[in-house]
Coordinates of C-alpha atoms (C1' of nucleotides) in Angstrom, one line a residue:
Chain A
M197 CA 12.7 -16.7 -5.9
R198 CA 12.0 -15.0 -9.2
V199 CA 8.3 -15.9 -9.2
R200 CA 7.6 -12.2 -9.4
D201 CA 8.5 -12.2 -13.1
F202 CA 5.0 -13.4 -14.0
S203 CA 3.1 -10.9 -12.0
R204 CA 2.0 -7.5 -13.0
P205 CA 5.0 -5.2 -13.1
T206 CA 5.8 -4.1 -9.6
T207 CA 6.0 -0.4 -9.1
L208 CA 9.2 -0.4 -7.2
N209 CA 12.2 -1.0 -9.3
P210 CA 14.4 -3.9 -8.0
D211 CA 17.3 -2.7 -10.2
R212 CA 17.6 0.5 -8.3
L213 CA 19.6 0.7 -5.1
F214 CA 16.7 1.9 -2.8
G215 CA 14.7 -1.0 -4.1
Q216 CA 17.3 -3.5 -3.1
V217 CA 17.6 -1.9 0.3
A218 CA 13.8 -1.9 0.7
Q219 CA 13.6 -5.6 -0.2
K220 CA 16.5 -6.5 2.2
L221 CA 14.8 -4.7 5.1
A222 CA 11.4 -6.0 4.2
V223 CA 12.5 -9.6 4.2
A224 CA 14.3 -9.1 7.5
I225 CA 11.1 -7.7 9.0
I226 CA 8.7 -10.2 7.6
S227 CA 10.9 -13.2 8.4
G228 CA 11.0 -12.0 12.0
D229 CA 14.6 -11.2 12.1
I230 CA 13.7 -7.7 13.2
G231 CA 10.3 -8.2 14.9
A232 CA 8.8 -5.0 16.2
G233 CA 12.0 -3.7 17.7
A234 CA 14.0 -0.7 16.7
L235 CA 15.6 -0.9 13.3
L236 CA 19.4 -1.0 13.0
P237 CA 20.5 2.6 13.5
N238 CA 21.0 4.6 10.4
E239 CA 24.7 4.9 10.7
D240 CA 25.3 1.3 11.6
D241 CA 23.4 0.0 8.7
L242 CA 25.1 2.4 6.4
R243 CA 28.6 1.3 7.4
A244 CA 28.1 -2.3 8.4
D245 CA 25.8 -4.1 6.0
I246 CA 26.6 -2.5 2.7
S247 CA 27.9 1.0 1.9
V248 CA 24.8 2.9 1.0
S249 CA 24.1 6.6 1.2
R250 CA 21.5 8.0 3.6
T251 CA 19.4 9.1 0.6
A252 CA 18.9 5.5 -0.6
Y253 CA 18.3 4.3 2.8
R254 CA 15.7 6.9 3.6
E255 CA 13.8 6.3 0.4
A256 CA 13.8 2.6 1.1
V257 CA 12.3 3.3 4.5
K258 CA 9.7 5.6 3.0
I259 CA 8.6 2.8 0.8
L260 CA 8.3 0.4 3.7
T261 CA 6.5 3.1 5.6
A262 CA 4.0 3.4 2.8
K263 CA 3.4 -0.3 2.9
G264 CA 3.0 -0.3 6.7
L265 CA 6.0 -2.4 7.5
V266 CA 7.8 0.2 9.6
E267 CA 6.9 3.3 11.6
A268 CA 9.3 6.1 11.9
R269 CA 9.0 8.4 14.9
P270 CA 11.2 11.5 15.2
K271 CA 13.0 10.8 18.4
S272 CA 12.3 7.2 19.3
G273 CA 13.6 5.7 16.1
T274 CA 12.4 3.8 13.1
R275 CA 10.7 0.5 14.3
A276 CA 9.3 -2.5 12.6
A277 CA 5.5 -2.3 12.8
P278 CA 3.4 -5.1 14.3
R279 CA 2.1 -7.5 11.7
E280 CA -1.5 -6.3 11.9
R281 CA -0.2 -3.1 10.4
W282 CA 1.4 -4.7 7.3
N283 CA -0.5 -4.1 4.1
L284 CA -0.7 -7.9 3.3
L285 CA -2.6 -7.4 0.1
D286 CA 0.1 -5.3 -1.4
T287 CA 1.9 -7.0 -4.3
D288 CA 5.4 -6.3 -3.1
V289 CA 4.6 -7.2 0.5
L290 CA 3.2 -10.6 -0.7
A291 CA 6.3 -11.1 -2.9
W292 CA 8.6 -10.4 0.1
H293 CA 6.5 -12.7 2.2
F294 CA 7.1 -15.5 -0.1
E295 CA 10.8 -14.9 0.0
A296 CA 10.9 -14.7 3.7
D297 CA 8.3 -16.9 5.3
P298 CA 6.3 -19.4 3.3
N299 CA 4.5 -21.0 6.2
E300 CA 1.4 -23.1 5.8
K301 CA -0.9 -20.9 7.9
F302 CA -0.3 -17.9 5.6
I303 CA -1.1 -20.0 2.5
R304 CA -4.2 -21.3 4.1
D305 CA -5.3 -17.7 4.9
L306 CA -4.7 -16.6 1.4
F307 CA -6.6 -19.5 0.0
E308 CA -9.4 -18.6 2.3
L309 CA -9.4 -15.2 0.8
R310 CA -9.5 -16.7 -2.7
R311 CA -12.3 -19.0 -1.7
F312 CA -14.4 -16.0 -0.6
V313 CA -13.6 -13.6 -3.3
E314 CA -13.0 -15.5 -6.5
P315 CA -16.5 -17.1 -6.7
S316 CA -18.1 -13.7 -6.3
V317 CA -15.8 -12.2 -8.8
A318 CA -16.7 -15.0 -11.3
R319 CA -20.4 -14.3 -10.7
L320 CA -19.9 -10.7 -11.5
A321 CA -17.8 -11.5 -14.5
A322 CA -20.5 -13.8 -15.9
Q323 CA -23.0 -11.0 -15.5
R324 CA -20.9 -8.2 -17.0
R325 CA -18.4 -9.8 -19.3
T326 CA -17.9 -8.3 -22.8
A327 CA -16.8 -10.1 -25.9
A328 CA -13.3 -8.8 -25.3
D329 CA -13.3 -10.3 -21.8
I330 CA -14.3 -13.7 -23.3
A331 CA -11.5 -13.5 -25.8
R332 CA -9.0 -12.6 -23.1
I333 CA -10.0 -15.5 -20.9
E334 CA -10.0 -17.9 -23.9
A335 CA -6.5 -16.8 -24.9
A336 CA -5.3 -17.4 -21.4
L337 CA -6.9 -20.9 -21.3
R338 CA -5.3 -21.8 -24.7
A339 CA -1.9 -20.8 -23.2
M340 CA -2.6 -23.4 -20.5
T341 CA -3.7 -26.2 -22.8
D342 CA -1.2 -25.6 -25.6
N343 CA 1.9 -25.7 -23.4
P344 CA 3.5 -28.3 -21.2
P345 CA 2.3 -28.2 -17.6
Y346 CA 4.1 -25.8 -15.3
S347 CA 6.1 -24.4 -18.2
D348 CA 6.5 -20.6 -18.1
P349 CA 3.8 -19.8 -20.8
C350 CA 1.4 -22.3 -19.1
V351 CA 1.9 -20.7 -15.7
R352 CA 1.5 -17.3 -17.3
G353 CA -1.7 -18.4 -18.9
D354 CA -3.1 -19.7 -15.6
L355 CA -2.4 -16.4 -13.9
A356 CA -3.9 -14.5 -16.9
F357 CA -7.0 -16.6 -16.7
H358 CA -7.8 -15.6 -13.2
E359 CA -6.7 -12.0 -13.8
A360 CA -8.9 -11.7 -16.8
I361 CA -11.9 -12.8 -14.8
F362 CA -11.2 -10.1 -12.2
A363 CA -11.0 -7.6 -15.0
A364 CA -14.3 -8.8 -16.4
S365 CA -15.9 -8.0 -13.0
Q366 CA -15.7 -4.3 -13.9
N367 CA -15.0 -3.4 -10.2
A368 CA -11.8 -1.5 -9.6
P369 CA -11.4 -2.1 -5.9
L370 CA -12.1 -5.8 -6.4
Q371 CA -9.5 -6.0 -9.1
C372 CA -6.9 -4.9 -6.6
L373 CA -7.4 -8.3 -5.0
A374 CA -6.3 -9.9 -8.2
S375 CA -2.7 -9.3 -7.3
A376 CA -3.1 -11.1 -4.1
V377 CA -4.9 -14.0 -5.8
I378 CA -2.2 -14.1 -8.4
A379 CA 0.6 -14.2 -5.8
T380 CA -1.2 -17.0 -4.1
L381 CA -1.6 -18.9 -7.3
Q382 CA 2.1 -18.4 -8.3
W383 CA 3.2 -19.8 -5.0
S384 CA 0.9 -22.7 -5.2
L385 CA 2.0 -23.5 -8.7
V386 CA 5.6 -23.5 -7.6
L387 CA 4.7 -25.9 -4.8
K388 CA 2.6 -28.2 -7.0
K389 CA 5.2 -28.2 -9.8
G390 CA 5.6 -31.7 -11.1
D391 CA 2.1 -32.9 -10.1
D392 CA 0.9 -33.3 -13.6
E393 CA -2.2 -35.2 -12.6
A394 CA -3.4 -32.2 -10.5
F395 CA -2.8 -29.9 -13.4
A396 CA -4.7 -32.2 -15.9
D397 CA -7.6 -32.4 -13.5
S398 CA -7.9 -28.6 -13.2
L399 CA -8.0 -28.0 -16.9
P400 CA -11.7 -29.0 -17.4
D401 CA -12.6 -27.0 -14.3
H402 CA -11.1 -23.9 -15.9
E403 CA -12.9 -24.7 -19.2
N404 CA -16.2 -25.1 -17.4
I405 CA -15.8 -21.8 -15.7
L406 CA -15.3 -20.1 -19.0
L407 CA -18.4 -21.8 -20.4
A408 CA -20.5 -20.6 -17.5
I409 CA -19.2 -17.1 -18.0
I410 CA -19.9 -17.2 -21.7
D411 CA -23.5 -18.4 -20.8
R412 CA -23.8 -15.5 -18.4
D413 CA -24.7 -18.0 -15.7
G414 CA -23.3 -16.3 -12.6
D415 CA -24.4 -18.8 -10.1
L416 CA -22.8 -21.7 -12.0
A417 CA -19.6 -19.8 -12.5
A418 CA -19.4 -19.1 -8.8
V419 CA -20.0 -22.7 -7.9
R420 CA -17.4 -23.9 -10.3
M421 CA -14.9 -21.4 -9.2
T422 CA -15.5 -22.5 -5.6
G423 CA -14.7 -26.0 -6.6
L424 CA -11.5 -25.0 -8.4
V425 CA -10.2 -23.0 -5.5
I426 CA -10.9 -25.8 -3.0
D427 CA -9.2 -28.4 -5.3
S428 CA -6.3 -26.1 -5.7
L429 CA -5.9 -25.7 -1.9
N430 CA -6.0 -29.4 -1.4
T431 CA -3.4 -30.3 -4.0
T432 CA -1.3 -27.4 -2.8
L433 CA -1.4 -28.5 0.8
A434 CA -0.6 -32.0 -0.2
S435 CA 2.5 -30.7 -2.0
V436 CA 3.4 -28.5 1.0
N437 CA 3.4 -31.5 3.3
V438 CA 5.5 -33.5 0.8
V439 CA 7.9 -30.6 0.5
Q440 CA 8.1 -30.1 4.3
G441 CA 9.4 -33.6 4.5
E442 CA 12.3 -32.6 2.2
P443 CA 14.0 -29.5 3.5
D444 CA 16.3 -29.9 0.5
K445 CA 13.4 -29.1 -1.9
I446 CA 12.3 -26.1 0.2
A447 CA 15.7 -24.6 -0.2
R448 CA 15.6 -25.3 -3.9
I449 CA 12.2 -23.5 -4.1
N450 CA 13.5 -20.5 -2.2
H451 CA 16.6 -20.1 -4.2
T452 CA 15.5 -20.9 -7.7
K453 CA 17.2 -18.2 -9.8
Chain B
M209 CA -12.5 16.1 4.9
R210 CA -11.2 14.9 8.2
V211 CA -13.0 11.7 8.2
R212 CA -9.7 10.0 8.6
D213 CA -9.6 10.7 12.3
F214 CA -11.7 7.7 13.1
S215 CA -9.7 5.2 11.1
R216 CA -6.8 3.2 12.2
P217 CA -3.6 5.4 12.4
T218 CA -2.3 6.0 8.9
T219 CA 1.3 5.1 8.6
L220 CA 2.3 8.2 6.7
N221 CA 2.4 11.2 9.0
P222 CA 0.3 14.1 7.7
D223 CA 2.2 16.5 9.9
R224 CA 5.4 16.0 8.1
L225 CA 6.3 17.9 5.0
F226 CA 6.7 14.9 2.7
G227 CA 3.3 13.7 3.9
Q228 CA 1.6 16.9 2.8
V229 CA 3.3 16.9 -0.5
A230 CA 2.3 13.3 -1.0
Q231 CA -1.2 14.1 -0.2
K232 CA -1.3 17.1 -2.5
L233 CA 0.1 15.1 -5.4
A234 CA -2.1 12.1 -4.7
V235 CA -5.3 14.1 -4.7
A236 CA -4.2 15.8 -7.9
I237 CA -3.7 12.4 -9.5
I238 CA -6.8 10.8 -8.1
S239 CA -9.0 13.7 -9.0
G240 CA -7.8 13.5 -12.6
D241 CA -6.0 16.8 -12.6
I242 CA -2.8 15.0 -13.6
G243 CA -4.2 11.9 -15.4
A244 CA -1.5 9.5 -16.7
G245 CA 0.7 12.3 -18.1
A246 CA 4.1 13.4 -16.9
L247 CA 4.2 14.9 -13.4
L248 CA 5.1 18.6 -13.0
P249 CA 8.8 18.8 -13.4
N250 CA 10.7 18.6 -10.2
E251 CA 12.0 22.2 -10.4
D252 CA 8.6 23.8 -11.3
D253 CA 6.8 22.1 -8.4
L254 CA 9.6 23.1 -6.1
R255 CA 9.4 26.7 -6.8
A256 CA 5.9 27.3 -7.9
D257 CA 3.6 25.5 -5.5
I258 CA 5.4 25.8 -2.2
S259 CA 9.0 26.0 -1.4
V260 CA 10.0 22.4 -0.7
S261 CA 13.4 20.7 -1.1
R262 CA 14.0 18.0 -3.5
T263 CA 14.4 15.5 -0.6
A264 CA 10.9 16.0 0.6
Y265 CA 9.5 15.9 -2.9
R266 CA 11.4 12.7 -3.7
E267 CA 10.3 11.0 -0.5
A268 CA 6.7 12.0 -1.3
V269 CA 7.1 10.5 -4.8
K270 CA 8.5 7.3 -3.2
I271 CA 5.4 6.9 -1.1
L272 CA 3.1 7.4 -4.1
T273 CA 5.3 4.9 -6.0
A274 CA 4.9 2.4 -3.2
K275 CA 1.1 2.8 -3.5
G276 CA 1.0 2.5 -7.2
L277 CA -0.1 6.0 -8.0
V278 CA 3.0 7.0 -10.0
E279 CA 5.7 5.3 -11.9
A280 CA 9.1 6.7 -12.0
R281 CA 11.1 5.5 -15.0
P282 CA 14.9 6.0 -15.0
K283 CA 15.1 8.9 -17.4
S284 CA 11.8 9.5 -19.1
G285 CA 10.2 11.1 -16.1
T286 CA 7.8 10.4 -13.3
R287 CA 4.3 9.8 -14.6
A288 CA 1.0 9.3 -13.0
A289 CA 0.1 5.6 -13.3
P290 CA -3.1 4.4 -14.9
R291 CA -5.9 3.7 -12.4
E292 CA -5.8 -0.1 -12.7
R293 CA -2.3 0.2 -11.2
W294 CA -3.4 2.0 -8.1
N295 CA -3.6 0.2 -4.8
L296 CA -7.2 1.0 -4.2
L297 CA -7.4 -1.0 -1.0
D298 CA -4.7 1.0 0.7
T299 CA -5.9 3.0 3.6
D300 CA -4.2 6.2 2.5
V301 CA -5.3 5.8 -1.1
L302 CA -8.9 5.4 0.0
A303 CA -8.7 8.5 2.2
W304 CA -7.2 10.5 -0.7
H305 CA -10.0 9.1 -2.9
F306 CA -12.6 10.4 -0.7
E307 CA -11.0 13.8 -0.6
A308 CA -10.7 14.0 -4.4
D309 CA -13.4 12.1 -6.1
P310 CA -16.5 10.8 -4.2
N311 CA -18.4 9.5 -7.2
E312 CA -21.2 7.1 -7.0
K313 CA -19.7 4.4 -9.1
F314 CA -16.8 4.1 -6.7
I315 CA -19.1 3.9 -3.7
R316 CA -21.1 1.2 -5.4
D317 CA -17.9 -0.8 -6.1
L318 CA -16.8 -0.5 -2.5
F319 CA -20.2 -1.7 -1.3
E320 CA -20.0 -4.6 -3.7
L321 CA -16.7 -5.5 -2.1
R322 CA -18.3 -5.3 1.4
R323 CA -21.2 -7.4 0.2
F324 CA -18.9 -10.1 -0.9
V325 CA -16.4 -10.0 1.9
E326 CA -18.2 -9.1 5.1
P327 CA -20.7 -12.0 5.2
S328 CA -17.8 -14.5 4.7
V329 CA -15.9 -12.7 7.4
A330 CA -18.9 -12.8 9.7
R331 CA -19.2 -16.5 9.1
L332 CA -15.5 -17.1 10.0
A333 CA -15.9 -14.9 13.1
A334 CA -18.8 -16.9 14.3
Q335 CA -16.8 -20.1 13.9
R336 CA -13.6 -18.9 15.5
R337 CA -14.5 -16.1 17.9
T338 CA -13.1 -16.1 21.4
A339 CA -14.7 -14.6 24.5
A340 CA -12.4 -11.6 24.0
D341 CA -13.8 -11.1 20.5
I342 CA -17.3 -11.1 21.8
A343 CA -16.5 -8.6 24.5
R344 CA -14.9 -6.3 21.9
I345 CA -17.9 -6.5 19.6
E346 CA -20.3 -5.9 22.5
A347 CA -18.4 -2.9 23.6
A348 CA -18.5 -1.4 20.1
L349 CA -22.2 -2.1 19.9
R350 CA -22.8 -0.4 23.3
A351 CA -21.0 2.7 22.0
M352 CA -23.5 2.8 19.2
T353 CA -26.6 2.4 21.3
D354 CA -25.4 4.6 24.2
N355 CA -24.6 7.7 22.1
P356 CA -26.7 9.9 19.9
P357 CA -26.8 8.8 16.3
Y358 CA -23.9 10.0 14.1
S359 CA -22.1 11.4 17.1
D360 CA -18.4 10.8 17.2
P361 CA -18.4 8.0 19.7
C362 CA -21.3 6.4 18.0
V363 CA -19.5 6.4 14.6
R364 CA -16.4 5.1 16.3
G365 CA -18.5 2.3 17.7
D366 CA -19.9 1.4 14.3
L367 CA -16.5 1.2 12.8
A368 CA -15.1 -0.7 15.8
F369 CA -18.0 -3.2 15.4
H370 CA -17.1 -4.1 11.9
E371 CA -13.4 -4.1 12.6
A372 CA -13.8 -6.4 15.6
I373 CA -15.6 -8.9 13.5
F374 CA -12.8 -8.9 11.0
A375 CA -10.3 -9.4 13.9
A376 CA -12.4 -12.4 15.1
S377 CA -12.0 -14.0 11.7
Q378 CA -8.4 -14.8 12.6
N379 CA -7.2 -14.3 9.1
A380 CA -4.5 -11.7 8.6
P381 CA -4.9 -11.1 4.9
L382 CA -8.6 -10.8 5.3
Q383 CA -8.2 -8.3 8.1
C384 CA -6.4 -6.0 5.7
L385 CA -9.7 -5.6 4.0
A386 CA -11.1 -4.1 7.2
S387 CA -9.5 -0.8 6.4
A388 CA -11.3 -0.7 3.1
V389 CA -14.6 -1.6 4.7
I390 CA -14.1 1.0 7.4
A391 CA -13.3 3.7 4.9
T392 CA -16.4 2.8 3.0
L393 CA -18.4 2.8 6.2
Q394 CA -17.1 6.2 7.3
W395 CA -18.0 7.7 4.0
S396 CA -21.5 6.3 4.0
L397 CA -22.0 7.5 7.6
V398 CA -21.0 11.0 6.5
L399 CA -23.5 10.8 3.7
K400 CA -26.3 9.4 5.8
K401 CA -25.7 11.8 8.6
G402 CA -29.1 13.1 9.8
D403 CA -31.1 10.0 8.6
D404 CA -31.9 8.9 12.2
E405 CA -34.5 6.5 11.0
A406 CA -31.9 4.5 8.9
F407 CA -29.7 4.4 11.9
A408 CA -32.4 3.2 14.2
D409 CA -33.3 0.5 11.8
S410 CA -29.7 -0.7 11.6
L411 CA -29.3 -1.2 15.3
P412 CA -31.3 -4.4 15.7
D413 CA -29.4 -5.7 12.6
H414 CA -26.1 -5.2 14.4
E415 CA -27.4 -6.8 17.5
N416 CA -28.7 -9.8 15.6
I417 CA -25.3 -10.3 14.0
L418 CA -23.7 -10.3 17.4
L419 CA -26.1 -12.9 18.6
A420 CA -25.4 -15.1 15.7
I421 CA -21.7 -14.8 16.3
I422 CA -22.2 -15.6 20.0
D423 CA -24.2 -18.7 19.0
R424 CA -21.4 -19.7 16.6
D425 CA -24.0 -19.8 13.9
G426 CA -21.9 -18.9 10.9
D427 CA -24.6 -19.2 8.2
L428 CA -26.9 -17.0 10.2
A429 CA -24.3 -14.4 10.8
A430 CA -23.4 -14.3 7.1
V431 CA -27.1 -13.9 6.1
R432 CA -27.6 -11.1 8.6
M433 CA -24.5 -9.4 7.6
T434 CA -25.5 -9.5 3.9
G435 CA -28.8 -7.9 4.9
L436 CA -27.0 -5.1 6.8
V437 CA -24.7 -4.3 4.0
I438 CA -27.5 -4.2 1.4
D439 CA -29.6 -1.9 3.6
S440 CA -26.6 0.3 4.2
L441 CA -26.0 0.6 0.5
N442 CA -29.6 1.5 -0.2
T443 CA -29.8 4.2 2.4
T444 CA -26.4 5.5 1.4
L445 CA -27.3 5.7 -2.2
A446 CA -30.6 7.5 -1.3
S447 CA -28.6 10.0 0.6
V448 CA -26.1 10.4 -2.3
N449 CA -29.0 11.1 -4.7
V450 CA -30.4 13.7 -2.3
V451 CA -27.0 15.3 -1.9
Q452 CA -26.4 15.3 -5.7
G453 CA -29.4 17.5 -6.0
E454 CA -27.8 20.0 -3.7
P455 CA -24.3 20.9 -4.9
D456 CA -24.2 23.2 -1.9
K457 CA -24.3 20.2 0.4
I458 CA -21.7 18.4 -1.5
A459 CA -19.3 21.3 -1.0
R460 CA -20.1 21.3 2.7
I461 CA -19.3 17.6 2.9
N462 CA -16.1 17.9 1.2
H463 CA -14.9 20.9 3.2
T464 CA -16.1 20.0 6.6
K465 CA -13.2 20.8 8.9
Chain C
dC93 C1' 13.7 11.2 -46.0
dT94 C1' 16.4 8.5 -43.0
dC95 C1' 20.0 7.6 -39.9
dC96 C1' 23.3 8.8 -36.6
dG97 C1' 25.4 11.4 -32.9
dG98 C1' 25.7 14.7 -29.4
dG99 C1' 23.3 17.7 -26.2
dT100 C1' 19.9 18.0 -22.6
dA101 C1' 16.7 16.9 -19.3
dT102 C1' 15.6 14.0 -15.4
dC103 C1' 16.2 10.5 -12.3
dG104 C1' 19.4 8.2 -9.0
dT105 C1' 22.9 8.6 -5.7
dA106 C1' 26.1 10.8 -2.5
dT107 C1' 27.4 14.1 1.2
dG108 C1' 27.3 17.4 4.8
dA109 C1' 24.9 20.7 7.4
dC110 C1' 21.1 22.4 9.9
dT111 C1' 16.2 22.0 12.0
dT112 C1' 12.6 19.9 14.4
dT113 C1' 10.8 17.0 17.7
dA114 C1' 10.3 14.0 21.4
dT115 C1' 12.4 11.4 25.1
dC116 C1' 15.1 11.0 29.1
dG117 C1' 17.4 12.4 33.0
dC118 C1' 18.9 15.7 36.2
dA119 C1' 18.1 19.4 39.2
dG120 C1' 15.3 22.1 42.0
dA121 C1' 11.1 22.9 44.6
dC122 C1' 7.4 21.3 47.4
Chain D
dG91 C1' 10.9 11.4 49.0
dT92 C1' 8.1 12.7 45.3
dC93 C1' 6.7 15.7 41.8
dT94 C1' 7.6 19.3 38.3
dG95 C1' 10.0 21.3 34.7
dC96 C1' 13.7 22.5 31.9
dG97 C1' 17.6 21.3 29.3
dA98 C1' 20.7 17.9 27.1
dT99 C1' 20.4 14.6 23.6
dA100 C1' 19.4 11.6 19.8
dA101 C1' 17.1 10.5 15.9
dA102 C1' 14.3 11.7 12.0
dG103 C1' 13.2 15.4 8.9
dT104 C1' 14.7 19.0 5.8
dC105 C1' 17.7 21.6 2.9
dA106 C1' 21.4 22.6 -0.6
dT107 C1' 24.6 21.0 -3.7
dA108 C1' 27.0 18.0 -6.7
dC109 C1' 27.9 14.3 -9.8
dG110 C1' 26.8 10.2 -12.7
dA111 C1' 24.0 7.7 -15.9
dT112 C1' 20.9 7.3 -19.5
dA113 C1' 16.6 7.8 -22.3
dC114 C1' 14.9 11.1 -25.3
dC115 C1' 15.0 15.1 -28.5
dC116 C1' 16.8 17.5 -32.2
dG117 C1' 19.8 18.9 -35.6
dG118 C1' 23.1 17.8 -39.0
dA119 C1' 25.0 14.6 -42.4
dG120 C1' 24.3 11.2 -45.8

DNA sequence: CTCCGGGTATCGTATGACTTTATCGCAGAC
DNA sequence: GTCTGCGATAAAGTCATACGATACCCGGAG
């Protein structure tokens, strides 16, 4: 999956060697291949999987440590951490999740998060938005309407639309949730791809949210955002169920260049 | 500040050398001493501040990279990242924040997050709680009532109360927000310390939330949680304003062993 | 003044040795 | 037979060094 392309630039460079190692280990952990047991011994991994120096390996482990995926203890070894320790809202962890384990429960949970957070954010945005915020949201919306559904610029616009609303909320900690929402959105757009009707239905919803924000009507913006999220969840789940009947398509989704 | 003691175990070991370096750099960045410019050159830091090998330094940088605090670009240098790139919901980043820059705006933002998230979480908890969840919440509440206000076990109980409600929500991504809420709570408890009246007032609120969850009354739990958060914000801000009039007390808070 | 090319600084990677720490097991004492 | 404690041991942590790659700076040539 190269969905990541659309998201905000991830801090950890996938070109570099340690980034690749980190990703490989992360996916192995998240997918359950490693599951809370001791990691492959340093030496073994070095020699067996791919020839990589201890330096690169250790830096990869440090990254995973920082994101809560592993716990390194001096004598007992470096073990995969239990899931409740993962930093599930981290952009990279989410991206790795989607490469490893796109199960329905996780998507439901993420949508639940969206359903709780995004309406409140929309309310704040309506109360605090500046002219610049409006312009940014409008530009994103135009990108959605002026391009074919599910085309790259259109998807980019959809993501930018939601991100711009987060930005307009003027709340830094809240904005950190934008990356989680965007990751959810990306995934759902990949799943829904081809359902042009669902996309067309969502366009006026987006527009109406913008209008409410322009009017500084926080309550209305929140209500409309709630509707949008719920609709999105429903169409996404419908697509998931369709996809789950076609393992071929799942494979295609997971390995799209 | 050693507030961290009460929170869930941070993944990055502060005993280790790289952990100390990471913390030192992080605080320097968050406090604004470094502010989006190039980091101190590798060599300089190595020799000047404290004798530390390149390995430890690099691993510290990797941790900060993983948390979005710095961006290392192949040849142009390692720079402090702009604030919107920071992972503000990360437990460590929050802890570092409170050591570096306890400004009122940030506290307001975090309480805003609580105000949006915790009621929804309480609603979910009421709908999904198991008997074990109830027992856990009750135990936490008992720790609050059976110990003197603001004593360690009492504070621990307060944090555990909120964390247990998150756990009862059965939503993994949502539970990641618990650490942010707990960090906020810790900070506000430190600020409010001594205001026994505020504490006494909050006890029945906590109890009523538990009752609503026991009754599986989601709406009521949400409403009561909203009230609790708002009250907590008000008393905290009152304390902040008192403290801000006494720079001496601020210093004491920041350097409490 | 502009453009080009080489030097330099800095990150990334590799390697080997030594230190620290915590676990486990064995030996000795009660 | 059980408990205690000390040492062997294994793994992570730290250090020093070296080399490669490349973006950036600066100086010289046109």
